[in-house]
CSV table of C-alpha atoms in Angstrom, one decimal:
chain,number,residue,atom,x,y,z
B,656,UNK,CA,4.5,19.2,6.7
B,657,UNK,CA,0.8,17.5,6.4
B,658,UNK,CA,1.4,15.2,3.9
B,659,UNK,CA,-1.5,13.2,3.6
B,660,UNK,CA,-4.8,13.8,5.5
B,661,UNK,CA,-7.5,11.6,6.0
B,662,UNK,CA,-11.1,12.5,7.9
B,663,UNK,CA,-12.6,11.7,10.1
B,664,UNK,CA,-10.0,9.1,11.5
B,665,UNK,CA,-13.0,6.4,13.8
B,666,UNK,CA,-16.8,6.5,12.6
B,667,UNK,CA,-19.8,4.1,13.7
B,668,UNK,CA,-22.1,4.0,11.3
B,669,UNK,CA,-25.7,2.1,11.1
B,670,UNK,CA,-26.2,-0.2,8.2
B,671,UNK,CA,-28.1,1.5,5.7
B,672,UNK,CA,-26.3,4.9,6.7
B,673,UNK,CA,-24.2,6.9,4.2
B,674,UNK,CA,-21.0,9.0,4.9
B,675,UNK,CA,-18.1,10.3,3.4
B,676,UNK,CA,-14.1,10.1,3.8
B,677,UNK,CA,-12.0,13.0,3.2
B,678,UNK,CA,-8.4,12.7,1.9
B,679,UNK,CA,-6.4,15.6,1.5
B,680,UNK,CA,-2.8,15.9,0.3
B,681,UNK,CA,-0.9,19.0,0.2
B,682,UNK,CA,2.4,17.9,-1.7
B,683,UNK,CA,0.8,18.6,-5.5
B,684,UNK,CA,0.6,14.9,-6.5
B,685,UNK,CA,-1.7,13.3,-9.6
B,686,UNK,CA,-2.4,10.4,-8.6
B,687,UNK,CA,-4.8,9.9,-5.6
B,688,UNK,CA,-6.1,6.2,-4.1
B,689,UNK,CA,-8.8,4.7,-1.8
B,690,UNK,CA,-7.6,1.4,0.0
B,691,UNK,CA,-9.2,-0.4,2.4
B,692,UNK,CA,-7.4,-3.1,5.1
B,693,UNK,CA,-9.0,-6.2,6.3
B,694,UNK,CA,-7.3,-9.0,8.2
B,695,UNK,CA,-5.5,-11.8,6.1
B,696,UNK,CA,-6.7,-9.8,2.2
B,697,UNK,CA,-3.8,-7.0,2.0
B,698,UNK,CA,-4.6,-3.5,1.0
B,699,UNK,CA,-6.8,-3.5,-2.0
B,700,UNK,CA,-7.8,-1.0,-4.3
B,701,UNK,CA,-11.4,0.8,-4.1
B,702,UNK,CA,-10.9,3.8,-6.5
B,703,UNK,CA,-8.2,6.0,-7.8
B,704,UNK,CA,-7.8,8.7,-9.7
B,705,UNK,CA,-5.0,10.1,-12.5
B,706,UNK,CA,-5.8,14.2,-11.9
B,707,UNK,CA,-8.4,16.4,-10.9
B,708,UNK,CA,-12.1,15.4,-11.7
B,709,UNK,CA,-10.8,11.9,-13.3
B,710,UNK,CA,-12.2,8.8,-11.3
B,711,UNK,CA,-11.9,5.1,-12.5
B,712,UNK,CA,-12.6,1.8,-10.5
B,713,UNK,CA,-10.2,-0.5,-8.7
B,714,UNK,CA,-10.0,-4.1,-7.8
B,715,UNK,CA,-13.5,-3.5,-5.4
B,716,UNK,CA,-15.3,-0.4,-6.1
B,717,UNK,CA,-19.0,-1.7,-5.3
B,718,UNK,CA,-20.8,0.0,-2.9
B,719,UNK,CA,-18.1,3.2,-2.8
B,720,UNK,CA,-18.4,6.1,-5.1
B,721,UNK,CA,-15.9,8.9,-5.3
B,722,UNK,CA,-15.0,12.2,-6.8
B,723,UNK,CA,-12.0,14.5,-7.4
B,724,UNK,CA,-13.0,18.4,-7.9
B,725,UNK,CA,-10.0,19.4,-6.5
B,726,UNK,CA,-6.4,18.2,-7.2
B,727,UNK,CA,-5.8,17.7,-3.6
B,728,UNK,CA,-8.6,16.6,-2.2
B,729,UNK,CA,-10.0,12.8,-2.9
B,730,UNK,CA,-13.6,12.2,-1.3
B,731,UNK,CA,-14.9,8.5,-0.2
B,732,UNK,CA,-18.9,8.0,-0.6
B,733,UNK,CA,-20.4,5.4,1.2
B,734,UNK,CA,-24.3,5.5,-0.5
B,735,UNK,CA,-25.9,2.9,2.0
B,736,UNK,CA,-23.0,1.4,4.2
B,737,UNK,CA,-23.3,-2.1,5.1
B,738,UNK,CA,-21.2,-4.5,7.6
B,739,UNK,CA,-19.2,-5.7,5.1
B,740,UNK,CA,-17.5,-1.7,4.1
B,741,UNK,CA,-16.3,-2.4,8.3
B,742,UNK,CA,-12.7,-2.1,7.2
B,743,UNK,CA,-9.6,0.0,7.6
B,744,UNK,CA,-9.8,3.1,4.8
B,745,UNK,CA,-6.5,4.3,3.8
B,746,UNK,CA,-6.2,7.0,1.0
B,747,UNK,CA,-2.6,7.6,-0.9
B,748,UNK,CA,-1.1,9.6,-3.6
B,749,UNK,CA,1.8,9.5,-5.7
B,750,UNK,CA,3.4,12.5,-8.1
B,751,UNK,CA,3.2,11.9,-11.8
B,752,UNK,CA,5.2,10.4,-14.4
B,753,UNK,CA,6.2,6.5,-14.7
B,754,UNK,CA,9.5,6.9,-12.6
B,755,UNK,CA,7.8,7.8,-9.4
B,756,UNK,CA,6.1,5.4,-8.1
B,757,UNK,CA,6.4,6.1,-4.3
B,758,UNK,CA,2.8,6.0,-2.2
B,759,UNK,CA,2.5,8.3,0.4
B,760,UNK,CA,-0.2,7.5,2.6
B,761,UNK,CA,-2.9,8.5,5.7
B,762,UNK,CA,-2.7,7.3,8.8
B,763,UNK,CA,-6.2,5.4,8.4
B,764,UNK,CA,-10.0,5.5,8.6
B,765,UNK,CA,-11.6,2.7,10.8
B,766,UNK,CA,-15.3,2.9,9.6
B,767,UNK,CA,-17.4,0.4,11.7
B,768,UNK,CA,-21.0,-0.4,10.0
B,769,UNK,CA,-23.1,-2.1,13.3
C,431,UNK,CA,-5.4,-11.5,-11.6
C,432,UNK,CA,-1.8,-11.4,-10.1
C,433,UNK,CA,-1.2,-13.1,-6.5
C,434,UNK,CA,1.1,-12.0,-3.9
C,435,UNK,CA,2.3,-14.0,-1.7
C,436,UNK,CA,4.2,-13.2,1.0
C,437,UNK,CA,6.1,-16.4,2.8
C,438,UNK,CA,4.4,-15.7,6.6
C,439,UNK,CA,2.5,-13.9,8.4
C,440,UNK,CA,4.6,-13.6,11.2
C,441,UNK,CA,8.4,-14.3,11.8
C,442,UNK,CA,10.6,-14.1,14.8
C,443,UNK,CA,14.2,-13.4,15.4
C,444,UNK,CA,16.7,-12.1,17.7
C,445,UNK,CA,18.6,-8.5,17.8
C,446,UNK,CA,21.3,-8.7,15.7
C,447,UNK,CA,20.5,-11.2,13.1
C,448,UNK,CA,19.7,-11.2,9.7
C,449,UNK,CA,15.8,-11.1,8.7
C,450,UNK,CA,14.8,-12.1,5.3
C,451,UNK,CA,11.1,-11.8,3.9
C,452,UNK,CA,9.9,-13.7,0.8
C,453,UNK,CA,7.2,-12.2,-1.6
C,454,UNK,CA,6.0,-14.2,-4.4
C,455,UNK,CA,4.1,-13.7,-7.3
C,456,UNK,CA,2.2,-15.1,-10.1
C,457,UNK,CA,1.5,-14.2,-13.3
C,458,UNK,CA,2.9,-11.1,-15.1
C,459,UNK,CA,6.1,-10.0,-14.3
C,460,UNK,CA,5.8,-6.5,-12.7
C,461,UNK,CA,7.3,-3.1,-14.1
C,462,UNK,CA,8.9,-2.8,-10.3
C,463,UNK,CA,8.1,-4.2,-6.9
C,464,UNK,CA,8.0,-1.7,-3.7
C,465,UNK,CA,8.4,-2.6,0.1
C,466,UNK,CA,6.7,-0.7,2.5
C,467,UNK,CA,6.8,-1.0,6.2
C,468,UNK,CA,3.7,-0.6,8.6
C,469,UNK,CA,3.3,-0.2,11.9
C,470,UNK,CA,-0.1,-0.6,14.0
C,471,UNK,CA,-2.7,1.9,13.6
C,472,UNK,CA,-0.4,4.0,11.3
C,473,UNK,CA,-0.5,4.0,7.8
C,474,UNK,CA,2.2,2.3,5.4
C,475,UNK,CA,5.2,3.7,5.0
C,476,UNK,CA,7.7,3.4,1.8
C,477,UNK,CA,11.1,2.2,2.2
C,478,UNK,CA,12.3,0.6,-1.3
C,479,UNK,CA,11.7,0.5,-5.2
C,480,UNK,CA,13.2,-2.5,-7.5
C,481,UNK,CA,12.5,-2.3,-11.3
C,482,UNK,CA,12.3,-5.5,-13.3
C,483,UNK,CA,15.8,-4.7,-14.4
C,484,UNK,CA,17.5,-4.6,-11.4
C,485,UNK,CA,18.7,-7.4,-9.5
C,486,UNK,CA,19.3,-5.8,-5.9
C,487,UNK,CA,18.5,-2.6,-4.0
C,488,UNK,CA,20.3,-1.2,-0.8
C,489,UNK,CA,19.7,1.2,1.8
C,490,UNK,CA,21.6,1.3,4.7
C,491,UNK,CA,20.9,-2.2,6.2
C,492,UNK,CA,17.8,-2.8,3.6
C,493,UNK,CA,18.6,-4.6,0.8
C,494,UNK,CA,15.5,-5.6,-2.1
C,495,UNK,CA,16.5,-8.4,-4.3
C,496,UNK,CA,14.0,-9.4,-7.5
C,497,UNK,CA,14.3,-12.6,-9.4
C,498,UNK,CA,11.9,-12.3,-12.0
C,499,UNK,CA,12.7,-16.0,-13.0
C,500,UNK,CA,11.3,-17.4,-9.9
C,501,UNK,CA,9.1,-14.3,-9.8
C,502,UNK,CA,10.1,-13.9,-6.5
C,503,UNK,CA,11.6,-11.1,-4.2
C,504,UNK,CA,13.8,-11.2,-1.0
C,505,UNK,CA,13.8,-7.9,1.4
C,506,UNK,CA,16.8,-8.3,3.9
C,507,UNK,CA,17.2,-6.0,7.3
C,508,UNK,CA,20.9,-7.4,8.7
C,509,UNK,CA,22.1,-6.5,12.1
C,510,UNK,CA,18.4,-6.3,12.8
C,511,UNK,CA,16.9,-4.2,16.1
C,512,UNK,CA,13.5,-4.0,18.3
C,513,UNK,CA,12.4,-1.0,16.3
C,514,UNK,CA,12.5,-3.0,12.7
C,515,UNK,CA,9.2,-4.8,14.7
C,516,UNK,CA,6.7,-4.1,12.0
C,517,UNK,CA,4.7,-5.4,9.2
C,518,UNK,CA,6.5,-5.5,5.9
C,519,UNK,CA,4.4,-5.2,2.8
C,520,UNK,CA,5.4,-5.7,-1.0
C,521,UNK,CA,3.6,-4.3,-3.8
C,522,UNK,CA,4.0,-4.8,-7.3
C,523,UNK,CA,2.8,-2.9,-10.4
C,524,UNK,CA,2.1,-3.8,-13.8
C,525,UNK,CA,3.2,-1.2,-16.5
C,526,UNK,CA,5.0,2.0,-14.9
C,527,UNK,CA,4.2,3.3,-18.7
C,528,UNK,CA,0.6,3.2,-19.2
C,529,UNK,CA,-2.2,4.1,-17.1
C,530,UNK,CA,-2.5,4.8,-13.3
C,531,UNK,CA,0.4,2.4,-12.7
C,532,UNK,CA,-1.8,0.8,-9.6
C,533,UNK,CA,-0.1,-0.8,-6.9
C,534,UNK,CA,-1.2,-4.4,-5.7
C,535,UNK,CA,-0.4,-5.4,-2.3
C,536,UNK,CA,0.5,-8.3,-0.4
C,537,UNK,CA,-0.9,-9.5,2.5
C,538,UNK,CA,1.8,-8.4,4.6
C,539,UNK,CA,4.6,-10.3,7.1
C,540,UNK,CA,4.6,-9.5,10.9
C,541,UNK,CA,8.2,-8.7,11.9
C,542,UNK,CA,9.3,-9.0,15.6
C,543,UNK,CA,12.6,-8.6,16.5
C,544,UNK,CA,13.6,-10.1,20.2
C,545,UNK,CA,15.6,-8.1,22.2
């Protein structure tokens, strides 16, 4: 009973590096997200998407790209990290339909940009 | 942009009693508001929907409340117990009929419940 997957769970990158997170759900859902968790600003939306290979932008997609080939798998570019992408990276996903609105999320990425 | 507010970061009370979390917000009124519970280094975890035609929620010693008047929810544990120690999130979303239905977040309130 996975769940939600997210990969690789710590990373140290260099500034300038790139990388990418992997989510991976295994419960059939829609609707995918890319959050990331800083101290005193919430959980705020990067990306999301509504189905397989659909993207669209959330509240703070610069810098991050992302793609959906699969249904259940959500990947997390970083092109050229910087110290400010040093954050918490949490991925969800929710079924479809406007009466479900549940998130089920990973345990967390902590990405560190020195 | 919609602001959540949640009334502290952290609040303290003893086994037993009542604890009672504020989350405000501004502008539109949301399509429902969620509560989520988060513990450290783990991800967040759901515990309660309220649509914007409901007035309270319960489960078992949770109970949601949304005043979309004051634009404002309550999110009650009674009888509370060391292990509700946690942060508490609330998240609101706009139009549960249109679009990705994304979830906006608060900034969270730091539960610890003294023995």
């Amino acid at each position: 009973n996975a769940g939600v997957t997210q990969t690789p769970k710590f990373r140290v990158l260099k500034t300038g590096q790139s990388m990418t997170l992997l989510c991976a759900q295994d419960m059939n859902h829609e609707y995918m997200y890319w959050y990331r968790q800083d101290p005193g600003m919430g959980l705020r939306l990067i990306h999301y998407s509504v189905g397989e290979g659909t993207t669209a932008k959330g509240e703070v997609p610069d810098g991050y790209n992302v793609s959906r080939l699969k249904k259940q798998n959500f990947l997390l570019g970083l092109e050229s990290a910087a110290p400010s992408q040093t954050s918490v990276y949490f991925c969800a996903s929710r079924s479809g339909g406007p009466n479900t609105g549940e998130l089920f999320f990973g345990e967390g990425s902590r990405l560190t940009v020195l | 942009s919609q602001k959540i507010e949640q009334n502290s970061e952290a609040l303290n009370i003893q086994e037993g009693k009542t604890a009672t979390l504020t989350c405000n917000y501004t502008n539109y009124s949301p399509a429902y508001l969620q509560w989520y519970r988060q513990d450290p280094g783990r991800g967040p975890v759901f515990l309660l929907l309220i649509r914007e035609n409901e007035k309270e929620k319960r489960k078992e010693r949770l109970k949601v409340t949304f005043d979309t008047t004051l634009k404002q929810s309550l999110f009650h544990i009674t009888a509370s117990q060391p292990a509700d120690s946690a942060t508490y999130l609330c998240a609101l979303a706009r139009d549960y009929q249109t679009g990705a239905n994304n979830l906006f977040f608060g900034t969270g309130t730091r539960l610890t419940v003294i023995p």
